[in-house]
Amino acid sequence: MIVESSKHFSRKELQCSASGRCQMQSELLDRLELVRQEYGHPMIISSAYRDPELHPIENKKMKPGEHGRGNAVDILCFGEEAVKILKLLIKHGFTGLGISQKGQFENRFLHADLRQNPTIWSY
């Protein structure tokens, strides 16, 4: 099912920066809510839905990626907080995990999605 928001995550922070559209998968947001509730603190989403036709990253792809299917989020975090969030993402069944912990602290993030084949990578 497609949804646009949840208890802790607004449509504005989940929508595509290029088109304003928002088509998130409900299973992803349900699991993200479990992570947020257990984490107990706000989590800043830097990227969620990316319109496959208008978002500059997605429209270069042959087929939509996880963000283009509303099946991924990028969470701004670093250091100990990134480790805490990463553990919760794994606990709650996120299967695609990207780790970007280089550069300026305010730009560090974790990518989380629900792809079929579990994988982990670094940027």
Short mmCIF file of N, CA and C in Angstrom, two decimals:
data_model
loop_
_atom_site.label_atom_id
_atom_site.label_comp_id
_atom_site.label_asym_id
_atom_site.label_seq_id
_atom_site.Cartn_x
_atom_site.Cartn_y
_atom_site.Cartn_z
N MET A 1 0.84 -1.17 0.00
CA MET A 1 0.00 0.00 0.00
C MET A 1 0.89 1.25 0.00
N ILE A 2 0.47 2.27 -0.70
CA ILE A 2 1.19 3.54 -0.79
C ILE A 2 0.66 4.50 0.28
N VAL A 3 1.57 5.16 1.01
CA VAL A 3 1.20 6.15 2.02
C VAL A 3 2.09 7.39 1.83
N GLU A 4 1.68 8.47 2.47
CA GLU A 4 2.43 9.72 2.33
C GLU A 4 3.06 10.21 3.62
N SER A 5 2.69 9.63 4.76
CA SER A 5 3.24 10.09 6.03
C SER A 5 2.97 9.03 7.10
N SER A 6 3.51 9.27 8.28
CA SER A 6 3.26 8.38 9.42
C SER A 6 3.29 9.23 10.69
N LYS A 7 3.20 8.59 11.82
CA LYS A 7 3.12 9.32 13.09
C LYS A 7 4.30 10.28 13.28
N HIS A 8 5.51 9.82 13.03
CA HIS A 8 6.71 10.63 13.29
C HIS A 8 7.35 11.22 12.04
N PHE A 9 6.85 10.88 10.87
CA PHE A 9 7.48 11.34 9.63
C PHE A 9 6.43 12.00 8.74
N SER A 10 6.63 13.29 8.47
CA SER A 10 5.66 14.07 7.72
C SER A 10 5.81 13.88 6.21
N ARG A 11 4.75 14.21 5.51
CA ARG A 11 4.79 14.15 4.05
C ARG A 11 5.91 15.03 3.52
N LYS A 12 6.09 16.21 4.12
CA LYS A 12 7.09 17.16 3.65
C LYS A 12 8.50 16.57 3.68
N GLU A 13 8.83 15.82 4.72
CA GLU A 13 10.19 15.25 4.78
C GLU A 13 10.33 13.98 3.95
N LEU A 14 9.23 13.36 3.56
CA LEU A 14 9.28 12.13 2.77
C LEU A 14 9.12 12.38 1.27
N GLN A 15 8.61 13.53 0.89
CA GLN A 15 8.30 13.78 -0.52
C GLN A 15 9.56 14.02 -1.36
N CYS A 16 9.41 13.84 -2.66
CA CYS A 16 10.49 14.06 -3.61
C CYS A 16 10.85 15.54 -3.66
N SER A 17 12.13 15.85 -3.59
CA SER A 17 12.57 17.24 -3.64
C SER A 17 12.38 17.85 -5.03
N ALA A 18 12.29 17.02 -6.06
CA ALA A 18 12.15 17.53 -7.43
C ALA A 18 10.70 17.73 -7.85
N SER A 19 9.80 16.86 -7.41
CA SER A 19 8.42 16.93 -7.89
C SER A 19 7.39 17.22 -6.81
N GLY A 20 7.73 16.99 -5.56
CA GLY A 20 6.76 17.15 -4.48
C GLY A 20 5.85 15.94 -4.30
N ARG A 21 5.98 14.95 -5.18
CA ARG A 21 5.17 13.73 -5.05
C ARG A 21 5.69 12.90 -3.88
N CYS A 22 4.79 12.09 -3.33
CA CYS A 22 5.17 11.23 -2.21
C CYS A 22 4.41 9.93 -2.32
N GLN A 23 5.15 8.85 -2.53
CA GLN A 23 4.54 7.53 -2.66
C GLN A 23 5.40 6.50 -1.92
N MET A 24 5.31 6.53 -0.61
CA MET A 24 6.10 5.63 0.22
C MET A 24 5.36 4.31 0.44
N GLN A 25 6.12 3.24 0.53
CA GLN A 25 5.55 1.93 0.83
C GLN A 25 5.21 1.87 2.32
N SER A 26 4.00 1.43 2.63
CA SER A 26 3.55 1.39 4.02
C SER A 26 4.41 0.47 4.89
N GLU A 27 4.87 -0.65 4.34
CA GLU A 27 5.71 -1.56 5.13
C GLU A 27 7.00 -0.86 5.58
N LEU A 28 7.60 -0.08 4.69
CA LEU A 28 8.82 0.64 5.05
C LEU A 28 8.53 1.61 6.19
N LEU A 29 7.47 2.40 6.07
CA LEU A 29 7.16 3.37 7.12
C LEU A 29 6.75 2.69 8.42
N ASP A 30 6.06 1.57 8.34
CA ASP A 30 5.71 0.83 9.57
C ASP A 30 6.97 0.40 10.31
N ARG A 31 7.92 -0.13 9.58
CA ARG A 31 9.17 -0.57 10.22
C ARG A 31 10.00 0.63 10.71
N LEU A 32 10.00 1.71 9.93
CA LEU A 32 10.73 2.91 10.35
C LEU A 32 10.12 3.48 11.63
N GLU A 33 8.81 3.41 11.78
CA GLU A 33 8.16 3.85 13.01
C GLU A 33 8.62 3.01 14.20
N LEU A 34 8.77 1.71 14.02
CA LEU A 34 9.27 0.85 15.10
C LEU A 34 10.68 1.26 15.51
N VAL A 35 11.52 1.55 14.51
CA VAL A 35 12.88 2.01 14.80
C VAL A 35 12.82 3.32 15.58
N ARG A 36 12.02 4.26 15.11
CA ARG A 36 11.91 5.58 15.76
C ARG A 36 11.40 5.45 17.19
N GLN A 37 10.40 4.62 17.41
CA GLN A 37 9.85 4.45 18.75
C GLN A 37 10.88 3.87 19.70
N GLU A 38 11.61 2.87 19.23
CA GLU A 38 12.62 2.24 20.09
C GLU A 38 13.82 3.16 20.30
N TYR A 39 14.20 3.91 19.28
CA TYR A 39 15.31 4.85 19.38
C TYR A 39 14.98 5.96 20.38
N GLY A 40 13.75 6.43 20.37
CA GLY A 40 13.29 7.40 21.37
C GLY A 40 13.66 8.85 21.11
N HIS A 41 14.19 9.15 19.94
CA HIS A 41 14.58 10.51 19.58
C HIS A 41 14.18 10.79 18.14
N PRO A 42 14.03 12.05 17.79
CA PRO A 42 13.74 12.37 16.39
C PRO A 42 14.85 11.86 15.46
N MET A 43 14.47 11.50 14.27
CA MET A 43 15.43 11.09 13.23
C MET A 43 15.18 11.99 12.02
N ILE A 44 16.23 12.54 11.48
CA ILE A 44 16.09 13.46 10.35
C ILE A 44 16.26 12.69 9.04
N ILE A 45 15.23 12.73 8.21
CA ILE A 45 15.26 12.07 6.91
C ILE A 45 15.77 13.08 5.88
N SER A 46 16.87 12.75 5.20
CA SER A 46 17.40 13.66 4.19
C SER A 46 16.90 13.33 2.79
N SER A 47 16.47 12.09 2.59
CA SER A 47 15.93 11.68 1.30
C SER A 47 15.05 10.47 1.50
N ALA A 48 13.89 10.50 0.86
CA ALA A 48 12.98 9.35 0.92
C ALA A 48 12.49 9.07 -0.50
N TYR A 49 11.25 9.44 -0.82
CA TYR A 49 10.74 9.17 -2.16
C TYR A 49 11.46 10.03 -3.19
N ARG A 50 11.84 9.42 -4.31
CA ARG A 50 12.43 10.13 -5.44
C ARG A 50 11.63 9.79 -6.69
N ASP A 51 10.99 10.78 -7.24
CA ASP A 51 10.16 10.60 -8.43
C ASP A 51 11.03 10.05 -9.57
N PRO A 52 10.70 8.86 -10.08
CA PRO A 52 11.52 8.24 -11.14
C PRO A 52 11.63 9.08 -12.41
N GLU A 53 10.65 9.92 -12.66
CA GLU A 53 10.68 10.73 -13.88
C GLU A 53 11.38 12.07 -13.69
N LEU A 54 11.33 12.65 -12.50
CA LEU A 54 11.83 14.01 -12.32
C LEU A 54 13.04 14.16 -11.41
N HIS A 55 13.29 13.20 -10.53
CA HIS A 55 14.43 13.35 -9.64
C HIS A 55 15.72 13.11 -10.43
N PRO A 56 16.72 14.00 -10.31
CA PRO A 56 17.92 13.90 -11.14
C PRO A 56 18.73 12.62 -10.96
N ILE A 57 18.66 11.98 -9.82
CA ILE A 57 19.37 10.70 -9.63
C ILE A 57 18.55 9.57 -10.23
N GLU A 58 17.26 9.55 -9.94
CA GLU A 58 16.41 8.45 -10.39
C GLU A 58 16.18 8.43 -11.89
N ASN A 59 16.04 9.60 -12.51
CA ASN A 59 15.70 9.59 -13.93
C ASN A 59 16.85 9.18 -14.84
N LYS A 60 18.04 8.99 -14.27
CA LYS A 60 19.18 8.48 -15.04
C LYS A 60 19.21 6.94 -15.05
N LYS A 61 18.41 6.32 -14.21
CA LYS A 61 18.42 4.86 -14.07
C LYS A 61 17.51 4.21 -15.11
N MET A 62 17.87 3.00 -15.50
CA MET A 62 17.04 2.22 -16.44
C MET A 62 15.69 1.87 -15.81
N LYS A 63 15.70 1.55 -14.52
CA LYS A 63 14.47 1.27 -13.79
C LYS A 63 14.60 1.91 -12.41
N PRO A 64 13.48 2.25 -11.78
CA PRO A 64 13.55 2.93 -10.49
C PRO A 64 14.32 2.13 -9.44
N GLY A 65 15.11 2.85 -8.65
CA GLY A 65 15.79 2.24 -7.51
C GLY A 65 14.84 2.17 -6.33
N GLU A 66 15.37 1.83 -5.18
CA GLU A 66 14.54 1.68 -3.98
C GLU A 66 13.88 3.00 -3.59
N HIS A 67 14.59 4.12 -3.70
CA HIS A 67 13.97 5.42 -3.41
C HIS A 67 12.85 5.70 -4.41
N GLY A 68 13.05 5.33 -5.66
CA GLY A 68 12.05 5.57 -6.70
C GLY A 68 10.80 4.72 -6.55
N ARG A 69 10.91 3.67 -5.74
CA ARG A 69 9.74 2.83 -5.46
C ARG A 69 9.12 3.16 -4.10
N GLY A 70 9.67 4.17 -3.44
CA GLY A 70 9.17 4.54 -2.11
C GLY A 70 9.53 3.51 -1.07
N ASN A 71 10.66 2.85 -1.29
CA ASN A 71 11.06 1.73 -0.45
C ASN A 71 12.40 2.00 0.26
N ALA A 72 12.78 3.28 0.41
CA ALA A 72 14.07 3.60 1.03
C ALA A 72 14.04 4.98 1.68
N VAL A 73 14.87 5.14 2.69
CA VAL A 73 15.10 6.44 3.32
C VAL A 73 16.58 6.60 3.62
N ASP A 74 17.02 7.85 3.66
CA ASP A 74 18.35 8.19 4.14
C ASP A 74 18.16 8.97 5.43
N ILE A 75 18.86 8.55 6.49
CA ILE A 75 18.71 9.14 7.81
C ILE A 75 20.01 9.83 8.18
N LEU A 76 19.95 11.14 8.45
CA LEU A 76 21.14 11.88 8.86
C LEU A 76 21.53 11.47 10.27
N CYS A 77 22.78 11.02 10.43
CA CYS A 77 23.27 10.62 11.74
C CYS A 77 24.77 10.33 11.64
N PHE A 78 25.45 10.32 12.77
CA PHE A 78 26.88 9.98 12.78
C PHE A 78 27.28 9.49 14.16
N GLY A 79 28.45 8.88 14.22
CA GLY A 79 29.02 8.44 15.49
C GLY A 79 28.18 7.40 16.21
N GLU A 80 28.10 7.56 17.53
CA GLU A 80 27.37 6.60 18.36
C GLU A 80 25.91 6.50 17.95
N GLU A 81 25.32 7.62 17.57
CA GLU A 81 23.90 7.60 17.18
C GLU A 81 23.71 6.77 15.91
N ALA A 82 24.65 6.84 14.99
CA ALA A 82 24.56 6.03 13.77
C ALA A 82 24.62 4.55 14.11
N VAL A 83 25.46 4.19 15.06
CA VAL A 83 25.57 2.79 15.48
C VAL A 83 24.25 2.33 16.11
N LYS A 84 23.67 3.15 16.98
CA LYS A 84 22.39 2.80 17.62
C LYS A 84 21.29 2.60 16.56
N ILE A 85 21.21 3.54 15.63
CA ILE A 85 20.18 3.45 14.60
C ILE A 85 20.42 2.25 13.70
N LEU A 86 21.67 2.01 13.32
CA LEU A 86 21.99 0.86 12.47
C LEU A 86 21.56 -0.45 13.13
N LYS A 87 21.83 -0.61 14.42
CA LYS A 87 21.42 -1.82 15.13
C LYS A 87 19.90 -1.99 15.09
N LEU A 88 19.17 -0.89 15.26
CA LEU A 88 17.70 -0.95 15.24
C LEU A 88 17.18 -1.26 13.84
N LEU A 89 17.82 -0.69 12.82
CA LEU A 89 17.41 -0.99 11.44
C LEU A 89 17.54 -2.49 11.16
N ILE A 90 18.65 -3.07 11.57
CA ILE A 90 18.86 -4.51 11.38
C ILE A 90 17.82 -5.30 12.17
N LYS A 91 17.61 -4.92 13.42
CA LYS A 91 16.64 -5.61 14.28
C LYS A 91 15.25 -5.62 13.66
N HIS A 92 14.87 -4.53 13.01
CA HIS A 92 13.52 -4.40 12.47
C HIS A 92 13.42 -4.77 11.00
N GLY A 93 14.40 -5.51 10.51
CA GLY A 93 14.28 -6.15 9.21
C GLY A 93 14.65 -5.35 7.98
N PHE A 94 15.35 -4.24 8.14
CA PHE A 94 15.82 -3.52 6.95
C PHE A 94 16.93 -4.35 6.32
N THR A 95 16.85 -4.56 5.02
CA THR A 95 17.75 -5.49 4.34
C THR A 95 18.76 -4.83 3.42
N GLY A 96 18.53 -3.59 3.04
CA GLY A 96 19.49 -2.83 2.26
C GLY A 96 20.03 -1.71 3.13
N LEU A 97 21.32 -1.76 3.44
CA LEU A 97 21.90 -0.78 4.36
C LEU A 97 23.15 -0.16 3.73
N GLY A 98 23.10 1.15 3.54
CA GLY A 98 24.24 1.89 3.03
C GLY A 98 24.77 2.80 4.12
N ILE A 99 26.07 2.90 4.22
CA ILE A 99 26.68 3.67 5.30
C ILE A 99 27.58 4.75 4.70
N SER A 100 27.28 5.99 5.00
CA SER A 100 28.10 7.12 4.58
C SER A 100 28.50 7.89 5.83
N GLN A 101 29.70 7.64 6.31
CA GLN A 101 30.16 8.26 7.54
C GLN A 101 31.49 8.99 7.33
N LYS A 102 31.66 9.58 6.14
CA LYS A 102 32.85 10.37 5.82
C LYS A 102 32.42 11.83 5.62
N GLY A 103 33.38 12.71 5.66
CA GLY A 103 33.10 14.12 5.37
C GLY A 103 32.51 14.85 6.56
N GLN A 104 31.86 15.97 6.26
CA GLN A 104 31.29 16.81 7.31
C GLN A 104 30.22 16.05 8.09
N PHE A 105 30.21 16.23 9.40
CA PHE A 105 29.28 15.50 10.26
C PHE A 105 27.82 15.67 9.84
N GLU A 106 27.44 16.88 9.45
CA GLU A 106 26.04 17.14 9.11
C GLU A 106 25.60 16.47 7.82
N ASN A 107 26.53 15.93 7.05
CA ASN A 107 26.20 15.24 5.79
C ASN A 107 26.28 13.72 5.90
N ARG A 108 26.62 13.19 7.04
CA ARG A 108 26.74 11.74 7.21
C ARG A 108 25.36 11.13 7.37
N PHE A 109 25.19 9.92 6.83
CA PHE A 109 23.86 9.31 6.87
C PHE A 109 23.93 7.79 6.77
N LEU A 110 22.78 7.18 7.05
CA LEU A 110 22.54 5.76 6.81
C LEU A 110 21.42 5.65 5.79
N HIS A 111 21.59 4.80 4.81
CA HIS A 111 20.53 4.47 3.86
C HIS A 111 19.89 3.19 4.38
N ALA A 112 18.56 3.12 4.34
CA ALA A 112 17.84 1.92 4.78
C ALA A 112 16.72 1.61 3.80
N ASP A 113 16.64 0.34 3.36
CA ASP A 113 15.55 -0.06 2.47
C ASP A 113 15.15 -1.51 2.75
N LEU A 114 14.14 -1.96 2.02
CA LEU A 114 13.60 -3.31 2.21
C LEU A 114 13.74 -4.14 0.94
N ARG A 115 14.90 -4.10 0.32
CA ARG A 115 15.12 -4.88 -0.90
C ARG A 115 15.03 -6.38 -0.61
N GLN A 116 14.83 -7.15 -1.66
CA GLN A 116 14.67 -8.60 -1.50
C GLN A 116 15.96 -9.30 -1.10
N ASN A 117 17.07 -8.93 -1.70
CA ASN A 117 18.35 -9.59 -1.40
C ASN A 117 19.15 -8.73 -0.44
N PRO A 118 19.34 -9.20 0.80
CA PRO A 118 20.06 -8.41 1.79
C PRO A 118 21.46 -8.02 1.31
N THR A 119 21.81 -6.77 1.58
CA THR A 119 23.13 -6.28 1.20
C THR A 119 23.51 -5.08 2.07
N ILE A 120 24.80 -4.83 2.18
CA ILE A 120 25.31 -3.68 2.91
C ILE A 120 26.45 -3.10 2.09
N TRP A 121 26.58 -1.77 2.09
CA TRP A 121 27.66 -1.11 1.34
C TRP A 121 28.03 0.19 2.02
N SER A 122 29.15 0.74 1.60
CA SER A 122 29.56 2.07 2.08
C SER A 122 29.73 3.00 0.89
N TYR A 123 29.56 4.27 1.14
CA TYR A 123 29.69 5.29 0.10
C TYR A 123 31.07 5.88 0.18
#
